[in-house]
GROMACS .gro file of C-alpha atoms in nm:
model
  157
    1UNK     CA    1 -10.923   3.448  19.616
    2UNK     CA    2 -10.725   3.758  19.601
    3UNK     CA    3 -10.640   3.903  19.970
    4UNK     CA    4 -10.631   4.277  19.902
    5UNK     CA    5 -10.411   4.329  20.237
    6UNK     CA    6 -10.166   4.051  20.137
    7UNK     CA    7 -10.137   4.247  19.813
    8UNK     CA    8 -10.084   4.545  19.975
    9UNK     CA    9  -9.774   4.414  20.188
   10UNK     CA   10  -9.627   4.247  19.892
   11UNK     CA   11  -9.670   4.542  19.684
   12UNK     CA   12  -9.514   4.766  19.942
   13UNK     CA   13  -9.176   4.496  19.999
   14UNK     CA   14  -9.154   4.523  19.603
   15UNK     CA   15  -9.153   4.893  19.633
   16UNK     CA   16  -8.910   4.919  19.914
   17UNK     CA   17  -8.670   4.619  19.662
   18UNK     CA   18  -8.671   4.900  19.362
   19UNK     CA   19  -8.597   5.171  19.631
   20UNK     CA   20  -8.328   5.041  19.759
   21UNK     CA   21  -8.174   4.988  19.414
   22UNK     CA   22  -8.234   5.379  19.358
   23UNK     CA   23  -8.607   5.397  19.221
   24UNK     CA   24  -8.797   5.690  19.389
   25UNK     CA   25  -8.968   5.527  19.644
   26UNK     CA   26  -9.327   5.720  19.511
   27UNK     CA   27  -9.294   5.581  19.172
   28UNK     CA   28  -9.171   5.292  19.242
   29UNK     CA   29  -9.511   5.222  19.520
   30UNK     CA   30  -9.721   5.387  19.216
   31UNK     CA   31  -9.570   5.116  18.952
   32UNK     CA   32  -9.656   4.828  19.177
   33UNK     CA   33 -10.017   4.966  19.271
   34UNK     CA   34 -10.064   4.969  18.853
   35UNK     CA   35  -9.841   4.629  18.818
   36UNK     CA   36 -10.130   4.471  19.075
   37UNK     CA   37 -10.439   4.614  18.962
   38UNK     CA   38 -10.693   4.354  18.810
   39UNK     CA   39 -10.801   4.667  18.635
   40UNK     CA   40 -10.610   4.725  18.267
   41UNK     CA   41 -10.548   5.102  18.402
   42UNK     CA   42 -10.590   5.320  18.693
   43UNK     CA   43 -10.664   5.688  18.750
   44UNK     CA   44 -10.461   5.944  18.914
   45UNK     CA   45 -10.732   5.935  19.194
   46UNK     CA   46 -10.759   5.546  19.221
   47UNK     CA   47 -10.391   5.479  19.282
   48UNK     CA   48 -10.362   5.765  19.522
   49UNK     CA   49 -10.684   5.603  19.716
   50UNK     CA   50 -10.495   5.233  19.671
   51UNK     CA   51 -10.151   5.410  19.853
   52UNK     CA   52 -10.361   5.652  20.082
   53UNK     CA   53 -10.155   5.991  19.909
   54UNK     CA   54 -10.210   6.290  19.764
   55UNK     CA   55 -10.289   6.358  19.425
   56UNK     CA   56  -9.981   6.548  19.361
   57UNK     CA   57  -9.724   6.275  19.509
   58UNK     CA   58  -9.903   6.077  19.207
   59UNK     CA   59  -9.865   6.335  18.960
   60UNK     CA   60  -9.461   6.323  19.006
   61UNK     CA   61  -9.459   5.966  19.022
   62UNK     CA   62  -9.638   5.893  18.691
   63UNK     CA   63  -9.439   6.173  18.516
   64UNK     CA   64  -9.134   6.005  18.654
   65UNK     CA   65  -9.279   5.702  18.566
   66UNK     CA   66  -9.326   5.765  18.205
   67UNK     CA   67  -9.006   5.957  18.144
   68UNK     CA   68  -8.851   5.584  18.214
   69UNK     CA   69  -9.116   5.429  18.009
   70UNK     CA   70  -9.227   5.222  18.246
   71UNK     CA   71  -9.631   5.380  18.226
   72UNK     CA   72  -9.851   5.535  17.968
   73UNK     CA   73 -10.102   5.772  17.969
   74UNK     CA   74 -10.434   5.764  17.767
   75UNK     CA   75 -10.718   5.966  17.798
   76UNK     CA   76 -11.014   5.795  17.956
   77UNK     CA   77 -11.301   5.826  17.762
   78UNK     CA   78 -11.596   6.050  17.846
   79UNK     CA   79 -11.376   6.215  18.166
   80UNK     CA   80 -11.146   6.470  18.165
   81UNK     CA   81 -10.934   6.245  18.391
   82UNK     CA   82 -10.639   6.029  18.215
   83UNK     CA   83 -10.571   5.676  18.288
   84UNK     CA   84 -10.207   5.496  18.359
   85UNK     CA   85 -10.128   5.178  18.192
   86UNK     CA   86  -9.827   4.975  18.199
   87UNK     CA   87  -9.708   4.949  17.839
   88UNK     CA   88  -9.669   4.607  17.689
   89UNK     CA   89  -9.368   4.526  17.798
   90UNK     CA   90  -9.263   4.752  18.055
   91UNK     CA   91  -8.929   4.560  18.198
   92UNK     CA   92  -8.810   4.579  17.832
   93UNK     CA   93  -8.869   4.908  17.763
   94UNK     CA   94  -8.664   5.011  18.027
   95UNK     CA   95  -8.434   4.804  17.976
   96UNK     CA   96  -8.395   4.878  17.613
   97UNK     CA   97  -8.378   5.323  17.676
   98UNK     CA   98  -8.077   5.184  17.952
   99UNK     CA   99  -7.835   5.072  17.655
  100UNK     CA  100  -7.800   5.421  17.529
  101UNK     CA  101  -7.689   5.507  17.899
  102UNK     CA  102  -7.441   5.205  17.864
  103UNK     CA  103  -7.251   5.346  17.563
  104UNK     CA  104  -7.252   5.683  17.688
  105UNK     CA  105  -7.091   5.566  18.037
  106UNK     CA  106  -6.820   5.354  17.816
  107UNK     CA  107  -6.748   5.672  17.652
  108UNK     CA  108  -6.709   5.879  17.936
  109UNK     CA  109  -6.498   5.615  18.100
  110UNK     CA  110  -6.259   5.595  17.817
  111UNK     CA  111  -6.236   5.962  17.768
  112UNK     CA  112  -6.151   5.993  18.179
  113UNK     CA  113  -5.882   5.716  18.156
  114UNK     CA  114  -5.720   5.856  17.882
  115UNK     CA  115  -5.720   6.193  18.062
  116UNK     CA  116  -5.543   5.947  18.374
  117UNK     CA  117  -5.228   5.859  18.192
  118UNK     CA  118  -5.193   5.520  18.016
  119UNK     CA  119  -5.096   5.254  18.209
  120UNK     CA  120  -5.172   5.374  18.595
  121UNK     CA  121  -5.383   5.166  18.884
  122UNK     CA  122  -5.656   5.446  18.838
  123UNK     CA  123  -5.639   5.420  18.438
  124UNK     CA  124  -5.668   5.041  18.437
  125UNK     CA  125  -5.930   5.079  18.687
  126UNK     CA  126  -6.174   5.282  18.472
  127UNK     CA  127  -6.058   5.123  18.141
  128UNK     CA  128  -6.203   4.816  18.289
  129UNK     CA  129  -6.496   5.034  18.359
  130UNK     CA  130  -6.525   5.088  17.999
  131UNK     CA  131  -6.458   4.773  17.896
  132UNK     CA  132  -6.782   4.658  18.147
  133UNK     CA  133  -7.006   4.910  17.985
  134UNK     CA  134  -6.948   4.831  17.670
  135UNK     CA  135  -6.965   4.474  17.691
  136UNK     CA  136  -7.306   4.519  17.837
  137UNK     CA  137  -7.428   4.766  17.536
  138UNK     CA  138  -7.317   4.473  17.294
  139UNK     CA  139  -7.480   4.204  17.538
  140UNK     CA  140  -7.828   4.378  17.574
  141UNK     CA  141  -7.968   4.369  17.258
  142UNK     CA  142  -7.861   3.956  17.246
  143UNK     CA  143  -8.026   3.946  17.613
  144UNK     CA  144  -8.358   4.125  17.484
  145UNK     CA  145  -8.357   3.888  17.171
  146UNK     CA  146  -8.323   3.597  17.427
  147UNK     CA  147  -8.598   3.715  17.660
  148UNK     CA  148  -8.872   3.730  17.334
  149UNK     CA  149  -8.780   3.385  17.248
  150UNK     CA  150  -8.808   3.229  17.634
  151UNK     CA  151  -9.167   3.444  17.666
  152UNK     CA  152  -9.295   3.283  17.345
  153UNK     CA  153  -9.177   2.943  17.475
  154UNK     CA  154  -9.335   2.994  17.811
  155UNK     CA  155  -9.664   3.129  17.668
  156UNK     CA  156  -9.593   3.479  17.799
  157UNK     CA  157  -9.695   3.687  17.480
   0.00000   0.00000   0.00000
């Protein structure tokens, strides 16, 4: 039987995990509210009664939310109120917008150690850099391709 305040905790710890790696705290307490619903979506009002908080520390945190594509937003039927959803696969589709940021960071890297001189502590330092981010643009799309395959193995889909 579900324990709503065990839920809550839990929910809260997650929140405070995704914080800490630089999530605003908000969205990151409004994903998990939507990520633990039994419901298939949530108003704005419902997860601001689940978290006790104003309607407009909701509003930021969905738009934030679905900027990263991590929530969707439908219309609910016969309201005027919309409804937040997580999207099918919302850890992908984060993941997959991130690669863009990948490139763009190998890029910049290589553009600033060229601007440090070849062959200096701080040039190899940030060519590594480079060398990182790109490896992980390449890597990604393998990773994604690997993570489809285990969730059809594991009966995830």
């Amino acid at each position: 039987m579900r324990d709503e305040e065990q839920v809550r905790m839990a929910t809260e710890r997650m929140a405070m995990v995704f914080t800490s790696w630089g999530f605003p705290r908000m969205a990151a307490r409004v994903l998990m509210t939507v990520m633990t619903a039994d419901e298939d979506a949530l108003t704005a009002g419902q997860i601001g009664e689940r978290l006790a908080v104003s309607p407009a520390a909701v509003s930021g945190a969905v738009r934030y939310l679905m900027q990263v594509a991590m929530l969707e937003k439908e219309p609910q039927l016969g309201s005027r109120s919309d409804v937040y959803r997580l999207p099918d696969n919302p850890w992908y589709e984060a993941t997959a917008l991130k690669n863009d940021l990948f490139i763009t960071l190998a890029n910049m890297a290589e553009e600033v150690a060229l601007a440090l001189g070849e062959d200096t502590p701080a040039a190899r330092r940030v060519q590594t850099m480079n060398e990182y981010f790109k490896f992980i643009h390449e890597a990604l799309p393998k990773l994604i391709d690997l993570w489809r395959e285990y969730k059809v193995e594991h009966g995830l889909d």
